[in-house]
XYZ file of C-alpha atoms in Angstrom:
772
model
C -24.535 -14.692 -44.979
C -26.398 -14.482 -42.265
C -29.877 -13.108 -41.705
C -30.822 -10.216 -38.888
C -32.503 -11.170 -36.003
C -35.807 -11.229 -35.899
C -35.926 -8.008 -33.777
C -34.667 -6.170 -36.878
C -35.818 -7.972 -39.862
C -39.422 -8.384 -39.273
C -40.225 -4.143 -38.966
C -38.071 -3.975 -42.101
C -40.317 -7.058 -43.883
C -43.621 -5.481 -42.883
C -42.484 -2.025 -43.456
C -40.784 -3.021 -47.186
C -44.371 -5.055 -47.553
C -46.587 -1.484 -47.272
C -44.579 0.837 -48.928
C -44.820 -1.389 -51.684
C -48.757 -0.774 -50.799
C -48.013 2.769 -50.712
C -46.021 2.975 -53.488
C -47.987 0.582 -56.075
C -51.949 3.864 -55.512
C -49.294 6.121 -55.524
C -48.241 5.308 -58.976
C -52.080 4.572 -60.151
C -52.043 8.101 -60.675
C -50.954 11.306 -59.587
C -52.051 14.192 -57.424
C -54.422 15.984 -59.395
C -54.961 18.448 -56.674
C -58.387 20.675 -56.783
C -61.203 20.898 -54.695
C -64.965 21.602 -55.916
C -68.202 23.518 -54.689
C -72.407 22.357 -55.880
C -73.700 25.228 -57.492
C -77.359 25.186 -59.158
C -76.652 21.011 -58.365
C -73.628 21.322 -60.920
C -69.941 20.773 -59.223
C -68.015 23.414 -60.425
C -63.662 24.267 -59.168
C -63.424 26.357 -56.509
C -59.259 25.905 -55.899
C -56.040 24.440 -57.875
C -53.428 23.588 -55.704
C -50.278 24.482 -56.796
C -48.502 20.785 -55.899
C -50.711 18.904 -58.178
C -51.175 17.887 -61.677
C -54.194 20.361 -62.904
C -51.713 23.092 -61.682
C -49.797 22.510 -64.850
C -53.511 22.091 -67.212
C -55.889 24.888 -68.621
C -57.989 24.435 -65.603
C -59.374 27.069 -63.971
C -61.513 28.646 -61.022
C -65.389 28.225 -61.935
C -64.871 25.357 -65.027
C -67.732 23.011 -64.353
C -66.727 19.622 -64.410
C -68.460 16.967 -66.616
C -67.511 13.442 -65.840
C -64.849 11.703 -63.709
C -63.355 8.690 -65.410
C -66.715 7.942 -67.329
C -68.928 8.890 -64.617
C -71.337 11.279 -63.691
C -69.574 13.967 -61.936
C -72.507 14.272 -59.238
C -72.388 10.799 -58.828
C -69.135 10.753 -57.922
C -68.560 9.426 -54.215
C -65.420 11.414 -53.845
C -66.676 14.641 -54.578
C -69.779 14.479 -52.573
C -67.860 13.163 -49.615
C -64.730 15.461 -50.320
C -65.215 18.278 -52.547
C -62.094 17.250 -53.673
C -60.358 15.899 -56.356
C -57.404 13.612 -55.675
C -56.839 10.915 -57.869
C -58.526 10.358 -61.656
C -57.880 8.279 -64.751
C -59.886 11.241 -66.979
C -61.689 14.248 -66.272
C -64.177 16.400 -69.222
C -65.009 19.410 -68.021
C -66.527 22.575 -69.772
C -64.521 25.891 -69.769
C -66.142 29.448 -69.205
C -67.493 29.488 -72.940
C -68.998 26.140 -72.448
C -66.098 24.281 -74.755
C -65.795 20.963 -73.214
C -61.827 19.807 -72.435
C -61.383 15.899 -72.378
C -58.045 15.348 -69.903
C -56.234 11.589 -69.614
C -54.838 12.322 -66.104
C -51.222 10.782 -66.334
C -46.740 11.128 -64.769
C -46.292 12.999 -68.875
C -46.516 16.033 -67.403
C -46.062 15.801 -63.521
C -42.288 13.779 -63.971
C -40.959 15.913 -60.570
C -44.379 14.885 -58.904
C -43.456 11.094 -60.054
C -39.875 11.256 -58.251
C -40.758 13.458 -54.777
C -44.226 10.979 -54.832
C -43.063 7.823 -56.463
C -38.948 7.853 -55.813
C -37.828 9.540 -53.560
C -39.944 7.796 -51.127
C -38.818 4.500 -52.196
C -35.425 5.235 -52.108
C -35.162 7.163 -48.385
C -36.583 3.202 -47.627
C -33.780 1.898 -49.186
C -30.691 3.990 -47.220
C -32.771 4.060 -44.825
C -33.178 0.587 -44.333
C -29.376 -0.254 -44.630
C -28.583 2.605 -41.856
C -29.956 0.528 -39.434
C -29.069 -2.465 -40.265
C -25.976 -1.251 -39.910
C -26.621 0.338 -37.118
C -28.249 -3.049 -35.908
C -24.997 -4.977 -36.568
C -22.347 -2.448 -34.886
C -24.786 -1.373 -31.708
C -27.169 -4.077 -31.310
C -26.689 -5.056 -28.009
C -27.497 -0.265 -27.363
C -30.528 0.324 -26.350
C -30.350 3.384 -27.545
C -29.191 2.452 -31.255
C -32.497 -0.009 -31.176
C -34.964 3.076 -30.268
C -33.257 5.425 -33.114
C -33.885 2.594 -35.513
C -37.820 2.245 -34.206
C -37.394 6.125 -34.994
C -36.110 5.840 -38.597
C -38.679 3.295 -39.628
C -40.830 5.297 -38.004
C -39.667 8.028 -40.496
C -39.716 6.379 -43.298
C -43.215 5.411 -42.887
C -44.196 8.815 -42.350
C -42.516 10.437 -45.757
C -43.541 6.998 -47.860
C -46.938 6.560 -46.646
C -47.925 10.815 -47.826
C -48.306 10.606 -51.175
C -50.602 7.336 -50.725
C -52.430 9.486 -48.311
C -52.871 12.674 -49.971
C -54.223 10.684 -52.507
C -56.916 10.036 -50.191
C -56.926 6.446 -49.368
C -58.087 5.458 -45.637
C -54.389 3.069 -43.978
C -51.840 5.459 -46.036
C -53.551 8.157 -43.954
C -53.963 7.162 -40.843
C -50.444 5.348 -40.818
C -49.089 9.112 -41.344
C -50.910 10.598 -39.411
C -49.662 8.428 -36.647
C -45.628 8.304 -36.989
C -45.630 12.094 -38.231
C -46.115 13.170 -34.443
C -44.270 9.680 -33.244
C -41.387 9.531 -34.573
C -40.387 13.055 -32.724
C -41.278 11.051 -30.172
C -39.000 8.623 -30.110
C -36.829 10.822 -31.059
C -36.479 12.581 -27.664
C -36.790 8.712 -26.353
C -33.116 8.528 -28.216
C -32.329 11.041 -26.254
C -33.396 10.029 -23.291
C -31.424 7.206 -23.556
C -27.725 7.475 -25.481
C -27.169 10.998 -22.804
C -27.269 8.758 -20.015
C -24.885 7.269 -20.705
C -22.533 11.331 -20.317
C -24.917 11.581 -16.911
C -27.080 13.799 -18.384
C -31.043 13.159 -17.395
C -32.733 14.201 -20.747
C -36.750 14.186 -19.671
C -38.251 12.596 -16.717
C -39.555 8.875 -17.426
C -43.040 10.651 -16.654
C -42.912 12.708 -18.988
C -41.711 11.345 -21.096
C -45.402 9.132 -21.710
C -47.433 12.132 -21.817
C -45.607 12.829 -24.787
C -46.877 9.671 -26.572
C -50.607 11.129 -25.582
C -49.921 13.321 -28.125
C -50.373 10.712 -31.032
C -53.248 9.598 -28.777
C -54.798 12.521 -29.263
C -53.696 12.662 -33.609
C -55.130 9.398 -33.242
C -58.152 10.088 -32.194
C -58.455 12.705 -34.370
C -58.004 10.970 -37.666
C -61.224 8.447 -35.968
C -63.745 11.666 -36.273
C -62.893 13.253 -39.546
C -62.679 9.899 -41.099
C -66.570 9.858 -40.006
C -66.899 13.502 -39.743
C -64.998 14.401 -43.730
C -65.556 18.433 -43.136
C -63.312 18.818 -40.606
C -60.561 17.627 -43.132
C -59.724 21.353 -43.548
C -58.262 21.440 -39.475
C -56.024 17.924 -40.164
C -53.257 19.094 -41.147
C -53.111 22.707 -39.612
C -53.476 19.829 -36.150
C -50.960 17.604 -36.759
C -48.411 20.281 -38.169
C -48.849 22.041 -34.725
C -48.880 19.435 -32.807
C -44.925 18.449 -34.976
C -44.322 22.367 -34.153
C -44.802 21.702 -30.465
C -43.128 18.177 -30.500
C -40.420 20.633 -31.596
C -39.999 23.430 -29.424
C -39.616 20.800 -26.680
C -36.918 18.976 -28.085
C -34.971 22.302 -28.515
C -36.380 23.657 -25.076
C -34.888 20.385 -23.652
C -31.772 21.192 -25.735
C -30.752 24.338 -24.213
C -31.927 23.387 -20.942
C -29.282 20.636 -20.911
C -26.781 21.616 -21.909
C -26.893 25.324 -19.602
C -27.235 22.317 -17.604
C -24.217 19.934 -17.946
C -22.053 22.436 -20.342
C -19.000 22.002 -17.739
C -19.898 18.502 -17.822
C -18.064 15.937 -20.320
C -20.964 15.790 -22.014
C -22.012 19.074 -23.040
C -19.991 18.930 -26.646
C -22.076 15.888 -27.561
C -24.855 17.898 -26.788
C -24.342 20.406 -28.802
C -23.327 18.002 -31.691
C -26.684 16.497 -31.103
C -28.415 20.574 -31.450
C -26.276 21.142 -34.011
C -27.639 17.551 -35.820
C -31.161 18.199 -35.405
C -31.354 21.743 -36.262
C -29.930 21.046 -39.174
C -32.448 17.639 -39.979
C -35.802 19.538 -38.529
C -34.865 22.882 -39.783
C -35.856 22.422 -43.971
C -38.375 21.422 -42.746
C -39.464 23.307 -40.255
C -38.783 26.371 -41.471
C -39.280 26.395 -44.894
C -42.653 24.243 -44.806
C -44.115 23.331 -41.926
C -44.497 27.264 -40.422
C -45.080 29.136 -43.926
C -47.938 26.412 -44.194
C -49.692 27.255 -40.607
C -48.967 31.002 -41.567
C -49.498 31.751 -45.156
C -50.851 27.579 -45.740
C -47.499 27.919 -48.659
C -44.684 26.837 -48.576
C -40.696 27.244 -49.821
C -39.739 23.782 -49.933
C -41.877 20.745 -50.215
C -41.712 17.977 -47.623
C -41.026 15.663 -49.616
C -36.862 17.395 -50.181
C -37.210 18.664 -46.645
C -37.863 15.038 -44.468
C -34.473 14.233 -46.464
C -32.392 15.924 -44.350
C -33.444 14.415 -40.884
C -31.093 11.443 -42.343
C -28.235 13.671 -41.073
C -29.419 12.606 -37.636
C -28.348 8.544 -37.998
C -25.347 10.184 -39.445
C -25.153 12.030 -36.903
C -25.706 9.351 -34.395
C -23.081 7.012 -36.251
C -20.314 9.666 -35.977
C -20.584 9.730 -32.120
C -20.283 6.399 -31.558
C -17.603 5.186 -34.050
C -15.360 8.687 -33.554
C -12.307 8.840 -31.074
C -13.076 12.743 -30.844
C -16.346 14.198 -31.495
C -15.128 17.772 -34.191
C -14.438 21.244 -32.576
C -18.261 22.325 -32.116
C -17.461 25.038 -31.311
C -15.857 26.253 -34.236
C -18.477 25.431 -36.136
C -21.076 27.316 -34.691
C -18.029 29.937 -34.714
C -18.025 29.725 -38.627
C -21.927 29.225 -38.618
C -22.375 33.558 -36.472
C -19.343 34.168 -38.934
C -20.566 33.556 -41.691
C -24.551 34.151 -41.088
C -22.898 38.039 -40.501
C -21.379 37.809 -44.207
C -24.390 36.211 -45.737
C -27.760 37.450 -44.746
C -27.014 41.410 -45.560
C -26.018 39.972 -48.855
C -28.474 37.612 -49.021
C -31.097 40.223 -48.233
C -29.914 43.032 -50.965
C -29.424 40.504 -54.136
C -33.124 38.646 -52.894
C -34.807 42.828 -52.890
C -33.603 43.447 -56.126
C -33.918 39.932 -58.057
C -37.703 39.928 -57.143
C -37.461 43.905 -57.983
C -35.962 43.264 -61.738
C -39.316 40.053 -61.936
C -41.742 43.038 -60.204
C -42.674 41.038 -57.513
C -43.432 41.924 -53.755
C -40.774 41.970 -51.442
C -43.055 40.452 -49.181
C -43.709 37.534 -51.576
C -43.275 33.546 -50.606
C -40.981 34.339 -54.337
C -39.152 37.083 -52.312
C -38.499 34.677 -49.034
C -37.550 31.388 -51.973
C -35.327 33.361 -53.381
C -34.176 34.674 -50.198
C -33.848 30.981 -48.062
C -32.017 29.578 -51.346
C -29.899 32.449 -51.565
C -28.600 32.665 -47.567
C -27.811 29.078 -47.563
C -25.508 29.139 -50.719
C -23.801 31.721 -49.424
C -22.992 29.695 -45.995
C -22.156 27.255 -48.779
C -20.101 29.196 -50.213
C -18.058 30.715 -47.885
C -17.230 26.736 -46.199
C -16.560 25.748 -48.939
C -14.169 28.849 -50.396
C -12.594 28.550 -46.385
C -11.735 24.375 -47.736
C -10.165 25.669 -50.836
C -8.226 28.107 -48.869
C -7.171 25.363 -46.833
C -6.132 23.060 -49.691
C -4.629 25.296 -51.841
C -3.576 28.680 -50.074
C -3.509 27.333 -46.406
C -0.893 30.757 -45.173
C -1.469 34.700 -45.446
C 0.313 36.133 -47.781
C 2.465 39.133 -47.825
C 4.268 41.077 -50.451
C 6.327 38.734 -50.339
C 5.716 35.431 -49.730
C 3.873 33.611 -47.490
C 3.126 34.446 -43.854
C 3.989 31.110 -42.075
C 7.136 30.420 -43.942
C 8.119 34.097 -43.604
C 8.181 33.829 -39.674
C 10.052 30.540 -39.635
C 12.798 32.324 -41.657
C 12.650 35.293 -38.795
C 12.965 32.834 -35.438
C 15.533 30.752 -37.855
C 17.680 33.474 -38.142
C 17.424 35.009 -34.682
C 18.371 31.903 -32.926
C 21.883 33.261 -33.997
C 21.134 36.622 -31.969
C 22.562 36.755 -28.427
C 21.529 41.005 -28.451
C 19.253 43.120 -28.377
C 20.707 45.622 -31.018
C 21.372 41.984 -33.345
C 16.991 40.811 -32.922
C 16.174 45.073 -33.608
C 18.883 44.987 -36.696
C 17.128 41.713 -38.225
C 13.415 42.518 -37.414
C 14.234 46.252 -39.515
C 16.210 43.697 -42.215
C 12.657 41.811 -42.337
C 10.405 45.074 -42.498
C 12.671 46.307 -45.639
C 12.736 42.662 -47.804
C 9.127 41.898 -47.014
C 7.538 44.986 -47.299
C 9.783 45.841 -49.635
C 10.329 49.935 -48.233
C 12.936 52.995 -48.713
C 14.062 51.806 -44.800
C 12.869 50.793 -41.232
C 14.620 52.393 -38.452
C 13.983 51.322 -34.857
C 12.964 54.665 -32.525
C 12.519 54.078 -28.609
C 9.940 56.969 -27.518
C 10.208 58.241 -24.010
C 7.069 60.009 -21.778
C 8.549 63.332 -19.685
C 7.175 62.726 -16.113
C 5.990 65.736 -15.647
C 4.504 67.321 -19.103
C 2.971 63.484 -20.166
C 4.711 64.662 -23.349
C 6.271 62.122 -25.961
C 10.242 62.938 -27.009
C 12.432 60.771 -29.091
C 14.592 59.157 -26.678
C 16.519 56.781 -28.823
C 16.644 55.566 -33.096
C 18.615 53.699 -34.865
C 20.146 56.298 -37.323
C 18.755 59.428 -39.292
C 14.845 60.060 -38.595
C 13.286 60.349 -41.919
C 9.823 61.675 -40.226
C 9.816 65.135 -38.078
C 10.224 64.666 -34.538
C 7.452 66.499 -33.691
C 4.916 64.976 -35.957
C 5.621 61.638 -33.183
C 5.488 63.404 -30.826
C 2.001 64.745 -31.520
C 0.997 61.076 -31.284
C -0.560 59.463 -27.930
C 1.847 56.838 -27.788
C 0.010 55.877 -23.896
C -2.753 54.889 -25.281
C -0.671 52.233 -28.215
C -0.467 49.086 -27.347
C 1.634 46.561 -29.159
C 1.380 46.057 -33.373
C -0.695 49.384 -33.375
C -0.248 50.829 -37.164
C -0.261 54.332 -37.101
C -0.098 56.712 -40.277
C 2.086 59.773 -40.849
C 2.532 61.823 -44.586
C 5.876 59.822 -46.111
C 5.355 56.381 -43.664
C 4.191 54.416 -40.779
C 4.825 53.321 -38.319
C 3.954 49.820 -36.311
C 4.805 49.720 -32.307
C 6.913 46.526 -31.598
C 7.760 46.966 -27.625
C 5.377 48.931 -24.669
C 6.912 49.652 -21.239
C 5.620 52.277 -18.848
C 6.285 55.630 -20.077
C 8.127 53.766 -23.042
C 6.910 52.537 -26.415
C 9.988 50.711 -28.719
C 8.410 51.522 -32.521
C 9.755 50.548 -35.805
C 8.917 53.446 -37.934
C 9.072 52.358 -42.079
C 9.744 54.894 -45.025
C 5.991 54.613 -48.629
C 6.585 50.978 -50.293
C 9.010 51.353 -53.256
C 6.190 51.379 -55.724
C 4.044 53.957 -53.881
C 1.381 52.479 -52.964
C -0.312 52.187 -50.365
C -0.238 48.808 -47.746
C -2.660 45.980 -48.369
C -4.918 43.900 -45.856
C -2.357 41.100 -45.534
C 0.573 42.900 -45.413
C -1.131 45.288 -41.943
C -1.973 42.030 -40.981
C 2.014 40.207 -41.487
C 3.057 43.747 -40.152
C 1.021 43.088 -36.570
C 2.265 39.600 -36.448
C 5.205 40.464 -36.716
C 4.411 43.277 -34.203
C 3.511 41.325 -31.421
C 5.834 37.743 -32.105
C 8.852 40.429 -32.128
C 7.619 42.469 -28.339
C 8.156 38.874 -27.406
C 10.952 37.739 -28.816
C 12.767 41.420 -27.752
C 11.234 40.801 -24.026
C 12.719 37.529 -23.836
C 15.690 38.423 -24.679
C 15.739 41.839 -22.628
C 15.484 39.078 -19.720
C 18.175 36.143 -20.868
C 20.341 39.874 -21.145
C 19.695 40.339 -17.323
C 19.775 36.734 -16.391
C 23.727 36.093 -18.343
C 24.579 39.336 -16.466
C 23.736 37.734 -12.830
C 25.052 34.520 -14.141
C 28.467 36.716 -15.200
C 28.179 38.141 -11.920
C 27.616 34.253 -9.298
C 31.076 33.384 -9.124
C 32.756 31.687 -6.654
C 35.508 34.231 -4.680
C 38.087 31.908 -4.655
C 38.489 30.388 -8.080
C 36.317 32.771 -9.630
C 34.396 30.051 -10.744
C 30.649 29.643 -11.174
C 29.140 27.048 -8.700
C 28.300 23.601 -10.281
C 25.189 23.099 -9.567
C 25.295 25.468 -12.296
C 26.860 24.263 -14.337
C 25.306 20.848 -14.217
C 21.995 22.936 -14.734
C 23.185 24.410 -18.189
C 24.801 21.178 -19.061
C 21.013 19.535 -18.718
C 19.656 22.414 -20.665
C 22.056 22.249 -23.125
C 21.031 18.165 -23.672
C 17.441 18.573 -23.850
C 17.469 21.161 -26.440
C 19.634 19.822 -28.606
C 17.398 16.191 -27.909
C 14.646 18.505 -29.106
C 16.222 19.741 -31.891
C 16.973 15.848 -33.419
C 14.257 15.321 -32.596
C 12.601 18.392 -34.823
C 15.302 17.274 -37.354
C 14.290 14.535 -37.264
C 10.113 14.473 -37.746
C 10.141 17.562 -39.745
C 12.646 18.309 -42.275
C 14.390 14.635 -42.314
C 10.590 13.654 -43.357
C 10.770 16.169 -46.084
C 13.402 15.227 -47.966
C 12.454 12.079 -47.743
C 9.326 12.653 -49.198
C 10.981 14.960 -52.152
C 13.238 12.344 -52.734
C 10.038 9.407 -53.279
C 8.797 12.596 -55.687
C 11.695 12.763 -57.776
C 12.063 8.979 -58.091
C 8.334 9.083 -59.669
C 8.809 12.062 -62.067
C 12.506 9.984 -63.212
C 10.672 6.825 -63.996
C 8.008 9.049 -65.982
C 11.287 11.951 -67.531
C 11.299 10.374 -71.305
C 14.318 12.506 -72.089
C 17.463 11.148 -71.127
C 18.754 15.219 -70.246
C 16.141 15.569 -68.151
C 16.931 12.064 -66.365
C 20.268 13.057 -65.773
C 19.739 15.776 -63.424
C 16.941 14.624 -61.936
C 19.778 10.949 -60.553
C 21.950 14.809 -59.931
C 19.643 16.212 -58.076
C 18.454 13.026 -56.345
C 22.411 12.434 -55.791
C 22.989 15.643 -53.504
C 19.532 14.586 -52.106
C 20.888 11.586 -50.677
C 23.623 13.246 -49.070
C 22.043 15.943 -47.357
C 20.053 12.725 -45.786
C 22.885 11.323 -44.460
C 24.590 14.593 -42.994
C 21.346 15.198 -41.380
C 21.375 11.823 -40.111
C 24.530 12.470 -38.972
C 23.404 15.466 -37.442
C 20.789 13.994 -35.418
C 23.187 10.953 -33.838
C 25.330 13.812 -32.704
C 22.737 15.722 -30.857
C 21.539 12.601 -29.581
C 23.242 9.775 -29.439
C 20.353 6.853 -29.890
C 22.669 4.451 -28.200
C 23.467 5.850 -24.746
C 20.630 4.542 -22.841
C 19.590 1.562 -24.606
C 22.559 0.025 -25.049
C 25.602 2.007 -22.802
C 28.085 4.409 -23.871
C 30.920 1.349 -24.775
C 28.265 0.765 -27.741
C 27.969 4.201 -28.126
C 31.832 5.256 -28.374
C 32.258 2.288 -30.704
C 29.657 3.378 -33.185
C 31.150 7.268 -32.880
C 34.926 5.416 -33.078
C 33.592 3.668 -36.256
C 31.938 6.903 -37.763
C 35.139 9.557 -36.982
C 37.877 6.718 -38.535
C 35.104 7.017 -41.892
C 34.814 10.624 -41.609
C 39.034 11.286 -41.084
C 42.447 11.469 -41.952
C 44.248 10.448 -39.329
C 44.765 7.224 -37.910
C 42.721 6.358 -34.948
C 43.969 3.972 -32.298
C 41.200 3.685 -29.175
C 41.093 1.242 -25.931
C 38.267 0.772 -23.892
C 37.548 -1.756 -20.709
C 33.977 -2.375 -21.087
C 33.814 -3.345 -17.368
C 33.166 0.229 -16.251
C 29.836 1.317 -14.900
C 29.120 4.375 -14.270
C 25.893 6.977 -14.343
C 23.830 7.945 -16.936
C 25.129 11.407 -16.332
C 28.806 10.635 -16.007
C 28.358 8.083 -19.278
C 26.304 11.407 -21.320
C 29.351 14.122 -20.347
C 32.367 10.868 -21.132
C 30.907 10.762 -24.582
C 30.876 13.919 -24.550
C 33.830 14.778 -24.080
C 35.199 12.120 -26.991
C 32.887 13.433 -29.031
C 34.444 17.089 -28.683
C 37.981 16.007 -29.398
C 37.399 13.656 -32.349
C 35.534 16.595 -33.685
C 38.606 18.892 -32.487
C 41.597 16.617 -34.230
C 39.126 16.012 -36.999
C 38.873 19.666 -38.128
C 41.406 22.331 -36.652
C 44.619 19.643 -35.087
C 45.945 18.355 -38.682
C 46.774 15.384 -36.362
C 48.299 11.982 -38.826
C 47.050 9.858 -34.904
C 44.963 10.176 -32.474
C 45.148 7.676 -29.821
C 41.606 7.447 -27.081
C 42.271 5.331 -23.281
C 39.216 4.225 -20.926
C 39.038 2.378 -18.691
C 39.439 2.311 -14.692
C 40.888 1.631 -11.825
C 39.516 1.434 -8.152
C 37.154 3.779 -7.410
C 38.277 5.950 -10.389
C 37.194 6.418 -14.629
C 40.148 7.501 -16.514
C 40.628 9.196 -19.494
C 43.504 9.681 -21.577
C 43.449 11.660 -24.847
C 46.658 12.278 -27.240
C 47.187 13.332 -30.394
C 50.445 14.419 -33.135
C 48.012 17.419 -34.143
C 49.762 21.457 -34.509
C 48.846 21.769 -30.893
C 48.327 25.438 -28.764
C 49.496 27.715 -26.399
C 48.947 27.663 -22.606
C 49.021 30.948 -21.440
C 49.817 31.833 -17.766
C 46.532 32.712 -16.560
C 45.800 28.284 -16.440
C 42.427 26.593 -18.967
C 41.825 29.407 -20.859
C 42.215 28.148 -24.463
C 42.046 29.612 -27.295
C 39.444 26.893 -28.466
C 36.095 27.341 -26.950
C 34.891 22.993 -27.273
C 37.695 22.559 -24.801
C 37.275 25.184 -22.083
C 33.206 23.555 -22.369
C 34.762 19.446 -21.219
C 37.044 21.501 -18.623
C 33.101 22.524 -17.568
C 31.749 19.267 -17.770
C 34.416 17.777 -16.046
C 34.024 20.240 -13.469
C 30.464 19.612 -13.158
C 31.035 16.432 -11.570
C 33.699 16.749 -9.362
C 36.080 15.882 -12.274
C 40.372 16.073 -12.409
C 41.721 17.038 -15.716
C 45.436 18.195 -17.045
C 45.292 19.742 -20.655
C 49.255 19.734 -22.081
C 49.838 21.483 -25.376
C 52.026 23.823 -27.135
C 52.843 24.371 -30.712
C 53.983 21.861 -32.915
C 53.543 19.228 -29.948
C 50.253 18.408 -30.290
C 47.723 17.716 -27.171
C 47.039 15.292 -23.841
C 44.136 15.236 -22.208
C 44.012 13.170 -19.079
C 40.511 12.864 -16.542
C 40.184 11.476 -14.089
C 35.967 10.989 -12.437
C 35.140 9.213 -9.183
C 32.956 6.607 -9.121
C 31.210 8.133 -6.350
C 27.198 7.858 -6.864
C 27.645 5.436 -9.518
C 25.770 1.665 -9.683
C 28.928 -1.252 -9.152
């Protein structure tokens, strides 16, 4: 295994040596944690700190300190110099009654402190080293990665040195003070380098060097405090103040740069960095630093809060390796929404808990309860959303899931070509899915003079008093609006000037009111129905115009229109073929694999036989879907040309038909793609007619080229049909389609048929415009 470069190896080795040193100091003794003062030549307990060993012992303010580690308290240098008891092996005190109390200081009663001061820093250091090595191996030539690694190692130093610093170790205290603020300066430098790849200037270099002076200020302060210990009480406030100032600088720069570059590619990266920064530093800032400055107390230990800083390298790895960023706007939007839901609930719950426990509503316990309740509520709502997505992906109406109902509705309506049919489908869906007595369609019209509304048309007898309907101010009602009446409700599905189309629904059969999900379903159905109806009206109008657009001489549509319609038809066929192949066919194959798995696991012979029958049926369905896809979109036509596609069609027809098929194809024929597709569709339609309608025993197909024309001759000995006096007005819509296709490419067609005499179709197509 190749060792890392010295550039990264030496800092890691130095970090491990230092962590080993401070861990040794930390493990020697827990943080005792109380201050003392001298009165009458005796040292007495002045304040017991909450985070120390003494807080959980029978040690009280005004207890007299007799000995520390067997040494008389008046001779102890730490007491005299700092007036603090940070570490000790043993303590002897006198309580207020003069009773002597002897203590052996150990971690036996301080497991929590052992974990937070010893094990967590070590674990954090190991994790930091792993992440640093990973980043270095992936992007070691990226300057921003090197600075990010420096930032991570700096945090590890600050975190690891905190325990030994609180125990009074001089080296640890200096390292902790410098790295505590230095990590934020390194983070600003990292952002400055990283965002340059998005053409974002985060901070000027001259301003960045000024921030380094804050580290020098902290270093000077610690040197002064070393010589003047009496000023040590300002150390924590100063360091937390500088830390908070740097946080404000970072937040200000992020907001400023986002507003400046919000319409550029780097804006999403800045948003993500803001989110990561907030998640990483908020616990330490809001739950430890700010409360410590304002109230001299905290909601969360610094040792726990600092763990969240690992989100920064994780987020950076994501930025570096992800091909696309997740939708940060959606995440922030959900966060706002969940905050609105969680905050009032958290306030009420935390207030109730504190009232039960008789705590002050403005106390630290109340704040702690509020914060944990609030965070837990938000996490729960995110978890609920994920569970909903996994187990309940769709909104449900009383009869099933919304998406399935909408899919079924549109699947049914695709067969309709008139507004009346669409309306009937909508009414049927409403009655079936809502389990109501009756649904009717009503059109309301507004009088131009009186501005009053009246019922214009109705699909059946109205079961609600017309006067109640006409009292509603329909001009202010939009699509999807629900209006409730004593005996039912109405929903608007169409809106025009002076006109409203509504669906009037009777009461539910169960006698209950509509629930929230049913209301959502109705509103969405109304919205989509309005679009379908509007489009259908446009289509009806277009059909009327096309019907009127005929050549006066021949009473036929223009050639360009026929070609356009056939082109649209072929695109729809291709789209439907792709949809069938990519959705239904794949789902059938997946179900088939699952049935095969069940068949292998089944113990019962009867069950195996039943599963095998189902499997065979599904195989038939898969075969049918594949054939349908091939008919909708011939797979070989574009790749290998007309002849190969016809050969495949002929093979399939021979397998599926009961007649004898004789073919003669000229393989030298060359024509453009449009004509190839039209001739293929014509042959396909003729074969389908022969199989479904003609009862033919023999079919002949001949395709050849002569001079400047292509000739296709089809003959069968089937039932045939009569041609009326008006020309080619056939009973079979397939043959009408053949005629229109040939006319669209300016070809000639001759159809000969009579009852009992079979059918003969002769087609001649010119070669103009084709590649030879």
